[in-house]
Coordinates of C-alpha atoms and ligand atoms in Angstrom, one line a residue:
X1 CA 47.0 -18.5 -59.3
X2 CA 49.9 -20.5 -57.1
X3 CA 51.5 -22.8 -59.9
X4 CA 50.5 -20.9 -63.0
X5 CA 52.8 -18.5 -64.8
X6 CA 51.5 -15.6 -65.7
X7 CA 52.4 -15.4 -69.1
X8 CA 50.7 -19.0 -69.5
X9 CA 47.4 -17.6 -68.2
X10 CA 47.7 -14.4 -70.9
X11 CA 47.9 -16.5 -73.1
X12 CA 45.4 -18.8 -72.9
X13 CA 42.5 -17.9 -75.1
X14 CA 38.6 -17.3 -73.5
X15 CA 36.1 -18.8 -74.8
X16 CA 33.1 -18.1 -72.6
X17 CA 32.7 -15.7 -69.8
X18 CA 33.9 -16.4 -65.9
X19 CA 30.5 -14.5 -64.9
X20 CA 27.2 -15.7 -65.0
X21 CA 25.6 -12.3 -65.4
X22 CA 26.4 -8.7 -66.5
X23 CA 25.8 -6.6 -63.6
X24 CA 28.8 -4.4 -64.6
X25 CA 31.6 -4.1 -65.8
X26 CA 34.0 -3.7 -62.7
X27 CA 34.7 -7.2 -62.1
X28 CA 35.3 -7.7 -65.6
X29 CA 38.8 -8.5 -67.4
X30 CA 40.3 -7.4 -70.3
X31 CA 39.9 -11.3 -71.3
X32 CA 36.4 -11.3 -71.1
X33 CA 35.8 -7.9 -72.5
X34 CA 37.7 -8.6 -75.4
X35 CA 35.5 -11.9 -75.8
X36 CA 32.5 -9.7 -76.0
X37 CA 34.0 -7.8 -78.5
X38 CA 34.9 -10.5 -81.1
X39 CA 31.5 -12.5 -80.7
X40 CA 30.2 -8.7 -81.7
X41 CA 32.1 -8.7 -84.5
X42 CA 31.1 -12.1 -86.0
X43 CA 27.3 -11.1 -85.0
X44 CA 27.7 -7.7 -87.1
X45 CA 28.5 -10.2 -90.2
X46 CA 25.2 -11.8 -89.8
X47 CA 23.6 -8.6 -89.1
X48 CA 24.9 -7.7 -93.1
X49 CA 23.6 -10.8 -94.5
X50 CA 20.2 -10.3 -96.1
X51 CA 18.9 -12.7 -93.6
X52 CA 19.9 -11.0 -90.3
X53 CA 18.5 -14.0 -88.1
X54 CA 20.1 -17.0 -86.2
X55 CA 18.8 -19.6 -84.6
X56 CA 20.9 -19.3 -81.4
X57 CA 19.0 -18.9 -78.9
X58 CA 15.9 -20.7 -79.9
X59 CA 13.7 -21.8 -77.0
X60 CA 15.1 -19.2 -74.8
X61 CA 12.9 -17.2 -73.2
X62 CA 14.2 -13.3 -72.1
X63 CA 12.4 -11.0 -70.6
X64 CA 13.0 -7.0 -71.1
X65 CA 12.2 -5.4 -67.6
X66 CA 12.3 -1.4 -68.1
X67 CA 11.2 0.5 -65.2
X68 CA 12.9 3.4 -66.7
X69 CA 12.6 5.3 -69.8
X70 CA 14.6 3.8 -72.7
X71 CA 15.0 4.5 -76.9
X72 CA 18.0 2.9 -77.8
X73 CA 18.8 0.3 -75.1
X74 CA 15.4 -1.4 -75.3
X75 CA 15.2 -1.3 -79.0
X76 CA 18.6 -2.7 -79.5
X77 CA 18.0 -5.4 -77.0
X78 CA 14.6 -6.4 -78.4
X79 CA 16.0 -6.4 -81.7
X80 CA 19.2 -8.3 -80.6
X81 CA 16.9 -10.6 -79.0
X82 CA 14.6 -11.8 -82.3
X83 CA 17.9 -11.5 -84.6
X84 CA 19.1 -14.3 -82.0
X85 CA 15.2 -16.1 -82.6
X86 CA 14.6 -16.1 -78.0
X87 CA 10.8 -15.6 -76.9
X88 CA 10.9 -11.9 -76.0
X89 CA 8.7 -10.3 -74.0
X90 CA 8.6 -6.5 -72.8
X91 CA 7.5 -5.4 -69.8
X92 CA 7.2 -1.5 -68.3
X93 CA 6.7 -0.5 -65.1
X94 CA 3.5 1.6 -66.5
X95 CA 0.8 -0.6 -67.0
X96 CA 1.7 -3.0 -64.8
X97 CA 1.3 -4.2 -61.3
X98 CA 4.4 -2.2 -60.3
X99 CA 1.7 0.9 -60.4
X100 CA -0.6 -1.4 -57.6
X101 CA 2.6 -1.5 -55.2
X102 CA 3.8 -4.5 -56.2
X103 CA 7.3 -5.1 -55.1
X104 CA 10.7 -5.8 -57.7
X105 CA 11.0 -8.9 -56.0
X106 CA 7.4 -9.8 -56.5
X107 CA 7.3 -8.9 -59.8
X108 CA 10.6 -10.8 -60.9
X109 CA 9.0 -14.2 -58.9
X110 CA 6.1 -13.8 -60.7
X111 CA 7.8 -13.5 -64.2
X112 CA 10.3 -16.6 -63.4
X113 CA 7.5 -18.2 -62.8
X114 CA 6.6 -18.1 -66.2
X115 CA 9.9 -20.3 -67.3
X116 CA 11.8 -17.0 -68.3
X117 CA 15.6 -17.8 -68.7
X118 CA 17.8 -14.1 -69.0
X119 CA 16.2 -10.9 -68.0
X120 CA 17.4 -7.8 -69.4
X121 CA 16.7 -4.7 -66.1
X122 CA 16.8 -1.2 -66.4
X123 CA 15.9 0.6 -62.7
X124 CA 16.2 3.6 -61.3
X125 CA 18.0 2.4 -58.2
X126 CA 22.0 0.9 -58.6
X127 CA 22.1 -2.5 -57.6
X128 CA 18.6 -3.4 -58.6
X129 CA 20.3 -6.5 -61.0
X130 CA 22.3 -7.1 -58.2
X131 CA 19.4 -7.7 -55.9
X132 CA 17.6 -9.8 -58.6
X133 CA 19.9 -12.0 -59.2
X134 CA 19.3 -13.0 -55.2
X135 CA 15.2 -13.4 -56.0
X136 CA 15.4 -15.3 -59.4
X137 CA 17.7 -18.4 -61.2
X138 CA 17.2 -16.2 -64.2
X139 CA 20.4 -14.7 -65.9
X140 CA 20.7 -11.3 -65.5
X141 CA 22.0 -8.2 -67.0
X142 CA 22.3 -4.4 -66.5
X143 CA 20.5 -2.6 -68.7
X144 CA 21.4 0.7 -66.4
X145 CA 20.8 0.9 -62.7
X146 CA 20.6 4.8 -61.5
X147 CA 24.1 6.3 -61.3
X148 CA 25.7 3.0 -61.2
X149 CA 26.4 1.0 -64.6
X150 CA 25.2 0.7 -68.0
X151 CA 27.7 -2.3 -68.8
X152 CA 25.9 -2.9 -72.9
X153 CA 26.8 0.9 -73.5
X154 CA 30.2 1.1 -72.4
X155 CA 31.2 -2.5 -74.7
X156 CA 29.1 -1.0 -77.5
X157 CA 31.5 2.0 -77.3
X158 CA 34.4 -0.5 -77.0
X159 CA 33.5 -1.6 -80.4
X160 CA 32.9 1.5 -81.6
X161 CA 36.4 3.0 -80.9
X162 CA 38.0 -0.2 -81.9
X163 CA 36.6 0.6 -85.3
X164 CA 39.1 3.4 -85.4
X165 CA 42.3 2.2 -83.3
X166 CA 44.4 -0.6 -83.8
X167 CA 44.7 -1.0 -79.7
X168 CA 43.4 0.5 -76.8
X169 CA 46.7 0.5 -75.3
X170 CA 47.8 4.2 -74.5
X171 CA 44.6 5.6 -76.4
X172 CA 43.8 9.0 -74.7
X173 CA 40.3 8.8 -73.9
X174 CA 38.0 12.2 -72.5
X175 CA 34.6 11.7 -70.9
X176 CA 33.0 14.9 -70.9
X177 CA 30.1 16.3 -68.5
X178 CA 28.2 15.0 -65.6
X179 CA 30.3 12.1 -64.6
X180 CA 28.6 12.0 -60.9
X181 CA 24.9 10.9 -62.7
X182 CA 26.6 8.8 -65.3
X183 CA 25.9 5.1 -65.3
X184 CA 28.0 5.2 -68.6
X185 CA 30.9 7.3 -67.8
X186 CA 31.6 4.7 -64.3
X187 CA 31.2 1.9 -67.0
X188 CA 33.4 3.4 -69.5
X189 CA 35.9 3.7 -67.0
X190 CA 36.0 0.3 -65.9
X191 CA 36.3 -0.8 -69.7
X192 CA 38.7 1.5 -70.8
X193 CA 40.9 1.2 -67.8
X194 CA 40.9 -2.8 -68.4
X195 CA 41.8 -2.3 -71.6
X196 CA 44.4 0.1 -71.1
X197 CA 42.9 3.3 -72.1
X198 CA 44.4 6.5 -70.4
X199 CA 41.0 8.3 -69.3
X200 CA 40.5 12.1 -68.8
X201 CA 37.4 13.1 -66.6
X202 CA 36.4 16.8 -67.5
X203 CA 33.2 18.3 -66.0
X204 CA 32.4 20.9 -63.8
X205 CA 33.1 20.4 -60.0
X206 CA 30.0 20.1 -58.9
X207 CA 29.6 17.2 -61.7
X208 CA 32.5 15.2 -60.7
X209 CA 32.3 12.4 -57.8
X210 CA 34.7 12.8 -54.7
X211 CA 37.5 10.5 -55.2
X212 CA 36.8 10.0 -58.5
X213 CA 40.0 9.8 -59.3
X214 CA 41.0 6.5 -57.7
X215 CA 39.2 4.3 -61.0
X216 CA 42.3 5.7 -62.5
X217 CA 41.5 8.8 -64.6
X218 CA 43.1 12.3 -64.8
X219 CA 40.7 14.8 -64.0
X220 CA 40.5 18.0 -65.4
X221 CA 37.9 21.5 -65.3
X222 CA 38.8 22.7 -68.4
X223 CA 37.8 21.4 -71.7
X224 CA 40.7 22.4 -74.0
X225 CA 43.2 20.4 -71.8
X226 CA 40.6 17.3 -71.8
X227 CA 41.1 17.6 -76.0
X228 CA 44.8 18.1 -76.2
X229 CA 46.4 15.1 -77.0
X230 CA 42.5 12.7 -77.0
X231 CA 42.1 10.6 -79.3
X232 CA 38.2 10.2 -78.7
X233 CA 35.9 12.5 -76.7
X234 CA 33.2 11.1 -75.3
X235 CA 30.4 13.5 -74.3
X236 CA 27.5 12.6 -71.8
X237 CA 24.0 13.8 -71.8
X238 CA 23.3 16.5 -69.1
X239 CA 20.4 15.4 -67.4
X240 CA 18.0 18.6 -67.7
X241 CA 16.0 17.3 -65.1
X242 CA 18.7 17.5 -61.9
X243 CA 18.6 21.8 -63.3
X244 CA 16.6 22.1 -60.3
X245 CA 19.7 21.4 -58.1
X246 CA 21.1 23.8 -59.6
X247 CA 24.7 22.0 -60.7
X248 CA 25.7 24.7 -63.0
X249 CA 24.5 28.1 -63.7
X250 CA 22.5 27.9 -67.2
X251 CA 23.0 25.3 -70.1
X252 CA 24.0 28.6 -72.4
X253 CA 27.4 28.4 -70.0
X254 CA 27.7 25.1 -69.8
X255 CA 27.8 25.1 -73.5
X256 CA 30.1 27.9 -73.2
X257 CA 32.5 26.0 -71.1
X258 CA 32.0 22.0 -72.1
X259 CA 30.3 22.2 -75.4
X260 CA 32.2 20.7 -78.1
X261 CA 31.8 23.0 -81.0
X262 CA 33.1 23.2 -84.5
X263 CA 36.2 25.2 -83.5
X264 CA 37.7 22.4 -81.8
X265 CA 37.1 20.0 -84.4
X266 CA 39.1 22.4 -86.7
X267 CA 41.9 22.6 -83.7
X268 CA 41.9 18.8 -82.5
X269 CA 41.7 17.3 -86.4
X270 CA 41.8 13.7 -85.8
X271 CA 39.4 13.7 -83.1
X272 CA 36.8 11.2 -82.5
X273 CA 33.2 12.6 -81.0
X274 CA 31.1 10.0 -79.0
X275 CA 27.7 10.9 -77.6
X276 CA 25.8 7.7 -75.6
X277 CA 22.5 9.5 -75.9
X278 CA 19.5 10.7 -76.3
X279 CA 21.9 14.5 -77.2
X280 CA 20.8 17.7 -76.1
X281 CA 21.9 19.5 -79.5
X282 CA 23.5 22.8 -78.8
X283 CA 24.4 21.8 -74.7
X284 CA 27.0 18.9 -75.0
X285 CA 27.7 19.3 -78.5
X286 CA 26.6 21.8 -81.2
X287 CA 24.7 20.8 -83.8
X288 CA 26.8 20.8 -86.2
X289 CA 28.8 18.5 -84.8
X290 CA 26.4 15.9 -83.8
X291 CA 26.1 15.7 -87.9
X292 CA 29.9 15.7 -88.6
X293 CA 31.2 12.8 -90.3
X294 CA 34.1 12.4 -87.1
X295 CA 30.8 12.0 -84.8
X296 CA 30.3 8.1 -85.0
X297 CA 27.0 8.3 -82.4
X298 CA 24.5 6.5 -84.8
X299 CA 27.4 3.9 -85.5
X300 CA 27.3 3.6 -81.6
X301 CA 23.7 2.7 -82.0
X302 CA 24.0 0.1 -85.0
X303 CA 26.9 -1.9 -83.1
X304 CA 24.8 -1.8 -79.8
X305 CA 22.8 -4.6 -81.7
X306 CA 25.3 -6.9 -82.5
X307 CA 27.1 -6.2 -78.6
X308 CA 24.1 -7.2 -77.1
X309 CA 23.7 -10.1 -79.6
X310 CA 27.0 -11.2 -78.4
X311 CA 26.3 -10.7 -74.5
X312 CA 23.1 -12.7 -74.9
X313 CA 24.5 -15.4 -76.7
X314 CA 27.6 -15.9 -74.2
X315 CA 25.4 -15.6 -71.1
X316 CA 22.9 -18.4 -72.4
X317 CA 26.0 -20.0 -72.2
X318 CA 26.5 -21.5 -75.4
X319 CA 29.4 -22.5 -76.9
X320 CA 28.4 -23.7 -80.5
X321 CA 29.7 -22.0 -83.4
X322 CA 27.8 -18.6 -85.0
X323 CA 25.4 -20.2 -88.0
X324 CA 22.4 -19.6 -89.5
X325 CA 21.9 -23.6 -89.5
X326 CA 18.5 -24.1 -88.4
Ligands
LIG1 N1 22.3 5.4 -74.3 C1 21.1 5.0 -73.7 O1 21.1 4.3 -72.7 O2 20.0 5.5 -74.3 P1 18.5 5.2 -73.8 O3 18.3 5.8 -72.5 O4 17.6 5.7 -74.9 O5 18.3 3.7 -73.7

């Protein structure tokens, strides 16, 4: 940066990404984030037009590599995908050659050998976009890898909140539950943190990463500190299948304790619920709230379209103008 004041280089406006994939978001600025966010917000206009297709990224082919289980991500991308009118093909790990031993690196060869341009990867092991971006000329991006990131989630809930704010700057931000599992909850950080977000972690201890605390966030045990003062509280799903470890003693308690229920809706009264997930009704939130009008979690869903529209569209690397011009 020798020569270049800084102000000059704030002010200078992006217009396409430094990176050539989304692996995550923890090498990403608040420049480039903020990119993603307006190209969302032209791509939601289309997605209101009666027509809700593009021709952007015509005669690119993407490939949607799940290995894990996925609703929402793999719709939305497969949706954002034929909005933008790319080839799109979806591949799971059942059913495949994966099942005959076939290796990730194999697999991806075998698919860029097919003349596929971006592929979209969700794995159950962190860093498995990392490692395919070493096998393949392919772009990549994270579609969640283990406990690592889940980049598209965290910028779908940037769009989300900035539905409601005016700035992210000194927004209290809670992420309630199991932060040491959550792909979304490291992503969020990294996001909100770049944004300048203040971010509260509150979770039990045996849910919260050693040293957590150096992203940046507060962290906190007990849930009516993590809501006094938040602005938007952002619950994550507890993942009923680590109960065998044991993290906590029953989901009735951990309802008891971390459950947002109606009674702190009525205390906190401008506060915004989040949920990523699939919910667990009646664990991280009760039911009733999940269906209150201050829980925006399907209008996380409908903007994780036009995010991922946007992320696709800047990664194929194209700098033309947003029309439905054939
Ligand atoms: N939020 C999220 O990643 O949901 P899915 O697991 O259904 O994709």
């Amino acid at each position: 940066m020798a020569g270049y004041p800084e102000e000059k280089v704030a002010k200078e406006e992006l217009t396409s990404l430094r990176h050539q994939h989304l692996l995550g978001l923890a090498t990403y600025g608040a420049d480039e984030i903020e990119l993603i966010l307006d190209t969302a917000r032209q791509f939601r206009s289309v997605l209101e037009r009666p027509i809700r297709r593009v021709p952007t990224l015509r005669g690119i082919t993407v490939v949607n590599l799940f290995f894990e289980s996925s609703t929402r991500t793999r719709i939305s991308f497969e949706l954002a995908e034929k909005r933008l009118s790319a080839d799109t093909i979806n591949f799971s790990a059942s059913g495949s050659s994966v099942s005959k031993g076939e290796t990730l690196k194999d697999t991806a060869r075998n698919i860029e050998a097919m003349k596929i341009d971006m592929v979209v990867i969700r794995h159950k092991s962190p860093g498995a976009p990392h490692f395919l971006t070493r096998c393949v000329d392919a772009v990549v991006i994270n579609a969640g890898d283990g406990a690592h990131e889940h980049p598209t989630q965290a910028l779908l809930d940037m769009l989300t909140i900035s539905d409601h704010f005016e700035s992210f700057r000194g927004l209290n931000v809670s992420i309630i539950g199991d932060i040491s599992h959550s792909r979304v909850a490291r992503s969020n950080i990294y996001a909100l943190r770049a944004l300048g977000a203040n971010v509260t972690l509150c979770g039990p201890r045996t849910m919260m990463p050693v040293e957590i605390e150096k992203m940046g966030a507060r962290l906190t045990h007990r849930l009516d500190e993590a809501l006094e003062g938040c602005d938007v509280a952002m619950a994550l799903r507890i993942q009923m299948e680590r109960q065998e470890a044991r993290l906590f003693p029953s989901l009735r308690e951990y309802h008891e304790r971390f459950g947002i229920k109606m009674e702190h809706l009525e205390r906190y009264s401008d506060l915004l619920i989040m949920h990523p997930g699939p919910v667990n009704r009646g664990v991280e939130l009760a039911s009733d709230v999940v269906d209150h009008e201050r829980a925006v979690i399907l209008n996380q869903v409908t903007n994780g379209i036009a995010v991922r529209m946007a992320v696709l569209f800047l990664l194929a690397g194209s700098r033309g103008e947003i029309t439905d011009d054939a």
